[in-house]
Amino acid sequence: MNVLVINCGSSSLKYQLIETDSETVLAKGLCERIGIDGSAITHTPKGGDKVTTTVPMKDHTDAVKLVIEKLTDTNVGVIKSLDEIDAVGHRVVHGGEKFASSVVINDEVMAAIAECNDLAPLHNPANIIGINACKEVMPGVPMVAVFDTAFHQTMPDKAYMYGIPYEYYEKYKVRRYGFHGTSHDFVSKRAAEILGKKREELNIIVCHLGNGASISAVKKGQSVDTSMGLTPLEGLIMGTRSGDIDPAIVSFIADKEGITADEVVNILNKKSGVLGLSGGISSDFRDLGDAAESGNEMAKNTLEAYAYRVAKYIGAYMIAMGGVDVIVFTAGIGENNAIVRALVGKYLTCLGTSIDPEKNKLRGEEVILSAENDKVVTMVVPTDEELAIARETVRLTK
Ligand code: ADP
């Protein structure tokens, strides 16, 4: 079966065409600056070179048409016609409390996704636009929505409720939802597979460390806690997001700087995290690592603070689950960054696990970092959210 996986942002659209029997990526690409001057599509067919074409795209429907053109092109294409796309899987950021698993998209589902717009005003409307664009260009092709929040819907209320007046939950559904669920689910499943165990037998802590970063406690196959909250701003220190702070900081800074609360929250989302904490060195961990290695104290302290927060969450989730069997690193930093893994590893020795410095040099590979007799397994499992979305799409449409 050929599944087109779509991840739509407000001015971008990422895609992968996956042949799901062999789980092969036939082609992938990205449309950027949709609706803005200078829009471009970058398309990479399997085994071929990346081709970037600057071409006007006034909206997402134009972008989807262009993706189909590329996929069926005589030179860079990988299928003969649209008929070879059997289903489309859409990443949808927020499913609120309505969606605890993926669903086949129909009018009712579209309305329910729109009801979650308030909770993810930057993401859900873009996801809806992407779904509508695909429906227009590929009418009759079954479509599935896979939600970032769904996997965490198993959290008990003691984990998802905030200590604020209950009426805000009742009136506005203010609670913790968590994100990156597709990744936490995929990675915890794969970790159990690698270890030759059932996920239902294990307590797994997944550290998804990318530009956005979150940790989850996966107890016997179910998410029982995760570090992101109502929005992806809570939890770890991230590339540009602050993670946990004293909420009183918002009005304090607004007052001192003469700006609005919205503007402060924007700073907490876009100018904080390791970018802000390092005094502006970078949000990218490669740059921070280079700066730290050349002796920059701000970069060193930032990496220390980052790792300390990760370690504290690991400790908390071990307690939340009544013990931990496996700790997994994933996403850009978790899969590739030896410095961060080693810094976190220093804190983990008290749990009876270790990180082998030689194995820690590996990048982007499935590897067990701990020693054979360690009480807790520490490992790296690369995530693949597109493949997870394609699998869900097959499960619901085949
Ligand atoms: P997202 O998908 O959330 O945008 P990623 O999962 O791609 O983010 O992670 C991006 C982060 O991963 C960046 O900080 C980047 O520096 C880091 N990263 C990626 N590759 C490497 C590498 N080879 N060495 C160190 N860090 C890396």
PDB file of N, CA and C in Angstrom, residues 132-216:
ATOM      1  N   ASN A 132      -8.087  19.672   4.116  1.00  0.00           N
ATOM      2  CA  ASN A 132      -9.028  20.140   3.090  1.00  0.00           C
ATOM      3  C   ASN A 132      -8.364  20.215   1.715  1.00  0.00           C
ATOM      4  N   ALA A 133      -7.117  20.658   1.687  1.00  0.00           N
ATOM      5  CA  ALA A 133      -6.399  20.741   0.406  1.00  0.00           C
ATOM      6  C   ALA A 133      -6.252  19.346  -0.202  1.00  0.00           C
ATOM      7  N   CYS A 134      -5.923  18.357   0.625  1.00  0.00           N
ATOM      8  CA  CYS A 134      -5.773  16.978   0.125  1.00  0.00           C
ATOM      9  C   CYS A 134      -7.113  16.430  -0.358  1.00  0.00           C
ATOM     10  N   LYS A 135      -8.181  16.767   0.388  1.00  0.00           N
ATOM     11  CA  LYS A 135      -9.505  16.281  -0.019  1.00  0.00           C
ATOM     12  C   LYS A 135      -9.879  16.841  -1.390  1.00  0.00           C
ATOM     13  N   GLU A 136      -9.512  18.099  -1.611  1.00  0.00           N
ATOM     14  CA  GLU A 136      -9.845  18.747  -2.879  1.00  0.00           C
ATOM     15  C   GLU A 136      -9.068  18.092  -4.036  1.00  0.00           C
ATOM     16  N   VAL A 137      -7.795  17.835  -3.810  1.00  0.00           N
ATOM     17  CA  VAL A 137      -6.956  17.305  -4.893  1.00  0.00           C
ATOM     18  C   VAL A 137      -7.134  15.795  -5.041  1.00  0.00           C
ATOM     19  N   MET A 138      -7.427  15.103  -3.941  1.00  0.00           N
ATOM     20  CA  MET A 138      -7.547  13.632  -3.980  1.00  0.00           C
ATOM     21  C   MET A 138      -8.900  13.180  -3.432  1.00  0.00           C
ATOM     22  N   PRO A 139     -10.000  13.602  -4.078  1.00  0.00           N
ATOM     23  CA  PRO A 139     -11.306  13.216  -3.520  1.00  0.00           C
ATOM     24  C   PRO A 139     -11.458  11.700  -3.560  1.00  0.00           C
ATOM     25  N   GLY A 140     -12.049  11.141  -2.541  1.00  0.00           N
ATOM     26  CA  GLY A 140     -12.281   9.691  -2.548  1.00  0.00           C
ATOM     27  C   GLY A 140     -11.129   8.884  -1.954  1.00  0.00           C
ATOM     28  N   VAL A 141      -9.954   9.511  -1.755  1.00  0.00           N
ATOM     29  CA  VAL A 141      -8.846   8.767  -1.132  1.00  0.00           C
ATOM     30  C   VAL A 141      -9.048   8.805   0.389  1.00  0.00           C
ATOM     31  N   PRO A 142      -9.041   7.639   1.064  1.00  0.00           N
ATOM     32  CA  PRO A 142      -9.259   7.672   2.523  1.00  0.00           C
ATOM     33  C   PRO A 142      -8.154   8.428   3.252  1.00  0.00           C
ATOM     34  N   MET A 143      -8.563   9.170   4.271  1.00  0.00           N
ATOM     35  CA  MET A 143      -7.595   9.983   5.025  1.00  0.00           C
ATOM     36  C   MET A 143      -7.723   9.680   6.513  1.00  0.00           C
ATOM     37  N   VAL A 144      -6.580   9.694   7.185  1.00  0.00           N
ATOM     38  CA  VAL A 144      -6.539   9.369   8.618  1.00  0.00           C
ATOM     39  C   VAL A 144      -5.864  10.525   9.356  1.00  0.00           C
ATOM     40  N   ALA A 145      -6.383  10.850  10.540  1.00  0.00           N
ATOM     41  CA  ALA A 145      -5.738  11.859  11.390  1.00  0.00           C
ATOM     42  C   ALA A 145      -5.015  11.149  12.531  1.00  0.00           C
ATOM     43  N   VAL A 146      -3.751  11.500  12.712  1.00  0.00           N
ATOM     44  CA  VAL A 146      -2.950  10.927  13.801  1.00  0.00           C
ATOM     45  C   VAL A 146      -2.546  12.103  14.704  1.00  0.00           C
ATOM     46  N   PHE A 147      -2.955  12.022  15.958  1.00  0.00           N
ATOM     47  CA  PHE A 147      -2.820  13.169  16.864  1.00  0.00           C
ATOM     48  C   PHE A 147      -1.575  13.077  17.743  1.00  0.00           C
ATOM     49  N   ASP A 148      -0.900  14.232  17.914  1.00  0.00           N
ATOM     50  CA  ASP A 148       0.260  14.312  18.815  1.00  0.00           C
ATOM     51  C   ASP A 148      -0.109  14.086  20.273  1.00  0.00           C
ATOM     52  N   THR A 149      -1.368  14.378  20.591  1.00  0.00           N
ATOM     53  CA  THR A 149      -1.816  14.307  21.980  1.00  0.00           C
ATOM     54  C   THR A 149      -2.399  12.938  22.356  1.00  0.00           C
ATOM     55  N   ALA A 150      -2.786  12.130  21.336  1.00  0.00           N
ATOM     56  CA  ALA A 150      -3.618  10.942  21.593  1.00  0.00           C
ATOM     57  C   ALA A 150      -2.980   9.954  22.574  1.00  0.00           C
ATOM     58  N   PHE A 151      -1.693   9.654  22.386  1.00  0.00           N
ATOM     59  CA  PHE A 151      -1.041   8.630  23.211  1.00  0.00           C
ATOM     60  C   PHE A 151      -1.090   8.977  24.701  1.00  0.00           C
ATOM     61  N   HIS A 152      -1.122  10.284  24.999  1.00  0.00           N
ATOM     62  CA  HIS A 152      -1.083  10.705  26.405  1.00  0.00           C
ATOM     63  C   HIS A 152      -2.468  10.771  27.053  1.00  0.00           C
ATOM     64  N   GLN A 153      -3.506  10.407  26.292  1.00  0.00           N
ATOM     65  CA  GLN A 153      -4.853  10.467  26.863  1.00  0.00           C
ATOM     66  C   GLN A 153      -5.065   9.422  27.961  1.00  0.00           C
ATOM     67  N   THR A 154      -4.110   8.512  28.125  1.00  0.00           N
ATOM     68  CA  THR A 154      -4.204   7.526  29.213  1.00  0.00           C
ATOM     69  C   THR A 154      -3.695   8.081  30.547  1.00  0.00           C
ATOM     70  N   MET A 155      -3.165   9.314  30.547  1.00  0.00           N
ATOM     71  CA  MET A 155      -2.677   9.891  31.809  1.00  0.00           C
ATOM     72  C   MET A 155      -3.819   9.950  32.825  1.00  0.00           C
ATOM     73  N   PRO A 156      -3.543   9.591  34.071  1.00  0.00           N
ATOM     74  CA  PRO A 156      -4.590   9.724  35.097  1.00  0.00           C
ATOM     75  C   PRO A 156      -4.797  11.201  35.456  1.00  0.00           C
ATOM     76  N   ASP A 157      -5.966  11.520  36.023  1.00  0.00           N
ATOM     77  CA  ASP A 157      -6.213  12.955  36.286  1.00  0.00           C
ATOM     78  C   ASP A 157      -5.209  13.559  37.254  1.00  0.00           C
ATOM     79  N   LYS A 158      -4.654  12.765  38.173  1.00  0.00           N
ATOM     80  CA  LYS A 158      -3.658  13.357  39.090  1.00  0.00           C
ATOM     81  C   LYS A 158      -2.438  13.867  38.308  1.00  0.00           C
ATOM     82  N   ALA A 159      -2.190  13.306  37.121  1.00  0.00           N
ATOM     83  CA  ALA A 159      -1.054  13.763  36.319  1.00  0.00           C
ATOM     84  C   ALA A 159      -1.423  14.915  35.394  1.00  0.00           C
ATOM     85  N   TYR A 160      -2.694  14.957  34.966  1.00  0.00           N
ATOM     86  CA  TYR A 160      -3.020  15.999  33.981  1.00  0.00           C
ATOM     87  C   TYR A 160      -3.693  17.239  34.553  1.00  0.00           C
ATOM     88  N   MET A 161      -4.144  17.182  35.816  1.00  0.00           N
ATOM     89  CA  MET A 161      -4.803  18.371  36.368  1.00  0.00           C
ATOM     90  C   MET A 161      -3.774  19.357  36.931  1.00  0.00           C
ATOM     91  N   TYR A 162      -3.992  20.628  36.672  1.00  0.00           N
ATOM     92  CA  TYR A 162      -3.184  21.688  37.284  1.00  0.00           C
ATOM     93  C   TYR A 162      -3.818  22.087  38.608  1.00  0.00           C
ATOM     94  N   GLY A 163      -3.005  22.591  39.510  1.00  0.00           N
ATOM     95  CA  GLY A 163      -3.525  23.063  40.798  1.00  0.00           C
ATOM     96  C   GLY A 163      -4.103  24.459  40.684  1.00  0.00           C
ATOM     97  N   ILE A 164      -5.115  24.608  39.859  1.00  0.00           N
ATOM     98  CA  ILE A 164      -5.764  25.916  39.662  1.00  0.00           C
ATOM     99  C   ILE A 164      -7.281  25.705  39.809  1.00  0.00           C
ATOM    100  N   PRO A 165      -8.090  26.768  39.905  1.00  0.00           N
ATOM    101  CA  PRO A 165      -9.538  26.551  40.097  1.00  0.00           C
ATOM    102  C   PRO A 165     -10.122  25.575  39.068  1.00  0.00           C
ATOM    103  N   TYR A 166     -10.902  24.646  39.577  1.00  0.00           N
ATOM    104  CA  TYR A 166     -11.455  23.560  38.756  1.00  0.00           C
ATOM    105  C   TYR A 166     -12.321  24.089  37.614  1.00  0.00           C
ATOM    106  N   GLU A 167     -12.923  25.260  37.861  1.00  0.00           N
ATOM    107  CA  GLU A 167     -13.833  25.797  36.835  1.00  0.00           C
ATOM    108  C   GLU A 167     -13.120  26.041  35.496  1.00  0.00           C
ATOM    109  N   TYR A 168     -11.782  26.285  35.538  1.00  0.00           N
ATOM    110  CA  TYR A 168     -11.079  26.529  34.265  1.00  0.00           C
ATOM    111  C   TYR A 168     -10.965  25.244  33.448  1.00  0.00           C
ATOM    112  N   TYR A 169     -10.928  24.124  34.146  1.00  0.00           N
ATOM    113  CA  TYR A 169     -10.962  22.844  33.434  1.00  0.00           C
ATOM    114  C   TYR A 169     -12.362  22.635  32.848  1.00  0.00           C
ATOM    115  N   GLU A 170     -13.368  22.900  33.683  1.00  0.00           N
ATOM    116  CA  GLU A 170     -14.755  22.693  33.228  1.00  0.00           C
ATOM    117  C   GLU A 170     -15.119  23.627  32.073  1.00  0.00           C
ATOM    118  N   LYS A 171     -14.718  24.900  32.211  1.00  0.00           N
ATOM    119  CA  LYS A 171     -15.142  25.887  31.204  1.00  0.00           C
ATOM    120  C   LYS A 171     -14.280  25.831  29.948  1.00  0.00           C
ATOM    121  N   TYR A 172     -12.957  25.687  30.131  1.00  0.00           N
ATOM    122  CA  TYR A 172     -12.040  25.859  28.991  1.00  0.00           C
ATOM    123  C   TYR A 172     -11.168  24.643  28.708  1.00  0.00           C
ATOM    124  N   LYS A 173     -11.373  23.570  29.486  1.00  0.00           N
ATOM    125  CA  LYS A 173     -10.548  22.357  29.314  1.00  0.00           C
ATOM    126  C   LYS A 173      -9.048  22.625  29.542  1.00  0.00           C
ATOM    127  N   VAL A 174      -8.761  23.527  30.482  1.00  0.00           N
ATOM    128  CA  VAL A 174      -7.364  23.782  30.838  1.00  0.00           C
ATOM    129  C   VAL A 174      -6.852  22.600  31.653  1.00  0.00           C
ATOM    130  N   ARG A 175      -5.946  21.851  31.086  1.00  0.00           N
ATOM    131  CA  ARG A 175      -5.341  20.678  31.715  1.00  0.00           C
ATOM    132  C   ARG A 175      -4.066  20.361  30.948  1.00  0.00           C
ATOM    133  N   ARG A 176      -3.325  19.363  31.383  1.00  0.00           N
ATOM    134  CA  ARG A 176      -2.136  18.959  30.653  1.00  0.00           C
ATOM    135  C   ARG A 176      -2.555  17.940  29.591  1.00  0.00           C
ATOM    136  N   TYR A 177      -2.057  18.087  28.379  1.00  0.00           N
ATOM    137  CA  TYR A 177      -2.359  17.138  27.292  1.00  0.00           C
ATOM    138  C   TYR A 177      -1.109  16.358  26.875  1.00  0.00           C
ATOM    139  N   GLY A 178       0.011  17.064  26.745  1.00  0.00           N
ATOM    140  CA  GLY A 178       1.237  16.412  26.275  1.00  0.00           C
ATOM    141  C   GLY A 178       1.256  16.338  24.759  1.00  0.00           C
ATOM    142  N   PHE A 179       2.467  16.277  24.198  1.00  0.00           N
ATOM    143  CA  PHE A 179       2.635  16.236  22.742  1.00  0.00           C
ATOM    144  C   PHE A 179       3.697  15.190  22.384  1.00  0.00           C
ATOM    145  N   HIS A 180       4.079  15.147  21.104  1.00  0.00           N
ATOM    146  CA  HIS A 180       5.047  14.144  20.609  1.00  0.00           C
ATOM    147  C   HIS A 180       4.563  12.722  20.874  1.00  0.00           C
ATOM    148  N   GLY A 181       3.239  12.535  21.070  1.00  0.00           N
ATOM    149  CA  GLY A 181       2.729  11.219  21.453  1.00  0.00           C
ATOM    150  C   GLY A 181       3.071  10.130  20.443  1.00  0.00           C
ATOM    151  N   THR A 182       3.022  10.492  19.152  1.00  0.00           N
ATOM    152  CA  THR A 182       3.324   9.505  18.107  1.00  0.00           C
ATOM    153  C   THR A 182       4.744   8.983  18.289  1.00  0.00           C
ATOM    154  N   SER A 183       5.656   9.881  18.640  1.00  0.00           N
ATOM    155  CA  SER A 183       7.050   9.494  18.837  1.00  0.00           C
ATOM    156  C   SER A 183       7.232   8.675  20.123  1.00  0.00           C
ATOM    157  N   HIS A 184       6.639   9.130  21.216  1.00  0.00           N
ATOM    158  CA  HIS A 184       6.770   8.390  22.486  1.00  0.00           C
ATOM    159  C   HIS A 184       6.227   6.967  22.341  1.00  0.00           C
ATOM    160  N   ASP A 185       5.130   6.826  21.602  1.00  0.00           N
ATOM    161  CA  ASP A 185       4.521   5.515  21.380  1.00  0.00           C
ATOM    162  C   ASP A 185       5.453   4.641  20.523  1.00  0.00           C
ATOM    163  N   PHE A 186       5.885   5.203  19.395  1.00  0.00           N
ATOM    164  CA  PHE A 186       6.729   4.464  18.442  1.00  0.00           C
ATOM    165  C   PHE A 186       8.038   4.002  19.112  1.00  0.00           C
ATOM    166  N   VAL A 187       8.675   4.931  19.814  1.00  0.00           N
ATOM    167  CA  VAL A 187       9.993   4.650  20.388  1.00  0.00           C
ATOM    168  C   VAL A 187       9.896   3.649  21.542  1.00  0.00           C
ATOM    169  N   SER A 188       8.862   3.772  22.375  1.00  0.00           N
ATOM    170  CA  SER A 188       8.749   2.830  23.499  1.00  0.00           C
ATOM    171  C   SER A 188       8.440   1.421  22.981  1.00  0.00           C
ATOM    172  N   LYS A 189       7.625   1.341  21.919  1.00  0.00           N
ATOM    173  CA  LYS A 189       7.339   0.029  21.305  1.00  0.00           C
ATOM    174  C   LYS A 189       8.610  -0.604  20.758  1.00  0.00           C
ATOM    175  N   ARG A 190       9.363   0.205  20.028  1.00  0.00           N
ATOM    176  CA  ARG A 190      10.589  -0.298  19.376  1.00  0.00           C
ATOM    177  C   ARG A 190      11.631  -0.703  20.438  1.00  0.00           C
ATOM    178  N   ALA A 191      11.723   0.068  21.525  1.00  0.00           N
ATOM    179  CA  ALA A 191      12.682  -0.253  22.589  1.00  0.00           C
ATOM    180  C   ALA A 191      12.384  -1.647  23.145  1.00  0.00           C
ATOM    181  N   ALA A 192      11.093  -1.915  23.408  1.00  0.00           N
ATOM    182  CA  ALA A 192      10.707  -3.225  23.944  1.00  0.00           C
ATOM    183  C   ALA A 192      11.054  -4.324  22.937  1.00  0.00           C
ATOM    184  N   GLU A 193      10.772  -4.060  21.660  1.00  0.00           N
ATOM    185  CA  GLU A 193      11.077  -5.027  20.592  1.00  0.00           C
ATOM    186  C   GLU A 193      12.563  -5.368  20.567  1.00  0.00           C
ATOM    187  N   ILE A 194      13.398  -4.318  20.632  1.00  0.00           N
ATOM    188  CA  ILE A 194      14.857  -4.521  20.589  1.00  0.00           C
ATOM    189  C   ILE A 194      15.297  -5.391  21.771  1.00  0.00           C
ATOM    190  N   LEU A 195      14.657  -5.163  22.930  1.00  0.00           N
ATOM    191  CA  LEU A 195      15.048  -5.909  24.130  1.00  0.00           C
ATOM    192  C   LEU A 195      14.399  -7.297  24.188  1.00  0.00           C
ATOM    193  N   GLY A 196      13.564  -7.598  23.177  1.00  0.00           N
ATOM    194  CA  GLY A 196      12.908  -8.910  23.121  1.00  0.00           C
ATOM    195  C   GLY A 196      11.882  -9.092  24.225  1.00  0.00           C
ATOM    196  N   LYS A 197      11.266  -7.969  24.647  1.00  0.00           N
ATOM    197  CA  LYS A 197      10.263  -8.029  25.730  1.00  0.00           C
ATOM    198  C   LYS A 197       8.949  -7.451  25.234  1.00  0.00           C
ATOM    199  N   LYS A 198       7.884  -7.714  25.987  1.00  0.00           N
ATOM    200  CA  LYS A 198       6.597  -7.071  25.691  1.00  0.00           C
ATOM    201  C   LYS A 198       6.608  -5.695  26.345  1.00  0.00           C
ATOM    202  N   ARG A 199       6.088  -4.682  25.632  1.00  0.00           N
ATOM    203  CA  ARG A 199       6.044  -3.349  26.231  1.00  0.00           C
ATOM    204  C   ARG A 199       5.198  -3.362  27.504  1.00  0.00           C
ATOM    205  N   GLU A 200       4.212  -4.251  27.554  1.00  0.00           N
ATOM    206  CA  GLU A 200       3.313  -4.348  28.711  1.00  0.00           C
ATOM    207  C   GLU A 200       4.039  -4.839  29.973  1.00  0.00           C
ATOM    208  N   GLU A 201       5.281  -5.315  29.801  1.00  0.00           N
ATOM    209  CA  GLU A 201       6.036  -5.798  30.973  1.00  0.00           C
ATOM    210  C   GLU A 201       7.004  -4.746  31.500  1.00  0.00           C
ATOM    211  N   LEU A 202       7.110  -3.628  30.786  1.00  0.00           N
ATOM    212  CA  LEU A 202       8.204  -2.693  31.087  1.00  0.00           C
ATOM    213  C   LEU A 202       7.716  -1.311  31.540  1.00  0.00           C
ATOM    214  N   ASN A 203       8.531  -0.648  32.374  1.00  0.00           N
ATOM    215  CA  ASN A 203       8.352   0.778  32.656  1.00  0.00           C
ATOM    216  C   ASN A 203       9.439   1.522  31.895  1.00  0.00           C
ATOM    217  N   ILE A 204       9.014   2.352  30.950  1.00  0.00           N
ATOM    218  CA  ILE A 204       9.973   2.996  30.038  1.00  0.00           C
ATOM    219  C   ILE A 204       9.875   4.521  30.170  1.00  0.00           C
ATOM    220  N   ILE A 205      11.025   5.170  30.255  1.00  0.00           N
ATOM    221  CA  ILE A 205      11.047   6.642  30.204  1.00  0.00           C
ATOM    222  C   ILE A 205      11.627   7.034  28.850  1.00  0.00           C
ATOM    223  N   VAL A 206      10.836   7.773  28.056  1.00  0.00           N
ATOM    224  CA  VAL A 206      11.306   8.195  26.734  1.00  0.00           C
ATOM    225  C   VAL A 206      11.679   9.672  26.795  1.00  0.00           C
ATOM    226  N   CYS A 207      12.930   9.986  26.415  1.00  0.00           N
ATOM    227  CA  CYS A 207      13.382  11.378  26.350  1.00  0.00           C
ATOM    228  C   CYS A 207      13.428  11.780  24.883  1.00  0.00           C
ATOM    229  N   HIS A 208      12.385  12.470  24.422  1.00  0.00           N
ATOM    230  CA  HIS A 208      12.340  12.950  23.034  1.00  0.00           C
ATOM    231  C   HIS A 208      12.980  14.342  23.040  1.00  0.00           C
ATOM    232  N   LEU A 209      14.248  14.411  22.636  1.00  0.00           N
ATOM    233  CA  LEU A 209      14.985  15.667  22.728  1.00  0.00           C
ATOM    234  C   LEU A 209      15.277  16.206  21.330  1.00  0.00           C
ATOM    235  N   GLY A 210      14.379  17.051  20.839  1.00  0.00           N
ATOM    236  CA  GLY A 210      14.586  17.721  19.550  1.00  0.00           C
ATOM    237  C   GLY A 210      14.538  19.216  19.802  1.00  0.00           C
ATOM    238  N   ASN A 211      14.250  20.020  18.769  1.00  0.00           N
ATOM    239  CA  ASN A 211      14.054  21.454  19.015  1.00  0.00           C
ATOM    240  C   ASN A 211      12.982  21.648  20.067  1.00  0.00           C
ATOM    241  N   GLY A 212      11.859  20.949  19.873  1.00  0.00           N
ATOM    242  CA  GLY A 212      10.884  20.814  20.939  1.00  0.00           C
ATOM    243  C   GLY A 212      11.274  19.544  21.684  1.00  0.00           C
ATOM    244  N   ALA A 213      11.088  19.509  23.002  1.00  0.00           N
ATOM    245  CA  ALA A 213      11.544  18.324  23.724  1.00  0.00           C
ATOM    246  C   ALA A 213      10.534  17.955  24.803  1.00  0.00           C
ATOM    247  N   SER A 214      10.307  16.660  24.966  1.00  0.00           N
ATOM    248  CA  SER A 214       9.444  16.221  26.057  1.00  0.00           C
ATOM    249  C   SER A 214       9.856  14.834  26.529  1.00  0.00           C
ATOM    250  N   ILE A 215       9.509  14.546  27.781  1.00  0.00           N
ATOM    251  CA  ILE A 215       9.814  13.249  28.379  1.00  0.00           C
ATOM    252  C   ILE A 215       8.490  12.587  28.733  1.00  0.00           C
ATOM    253  N   SER A 216       8.422  11.276  28.582  1.00  0.00           N
ATOM    254  CA  SER A 216       7.188  10.615  29.012  1.00  0.00           C
ATOM    255  C   SER A 216       7.498   9.395  29.861  1.00  0.00           C
TER     256      SER A 216
END
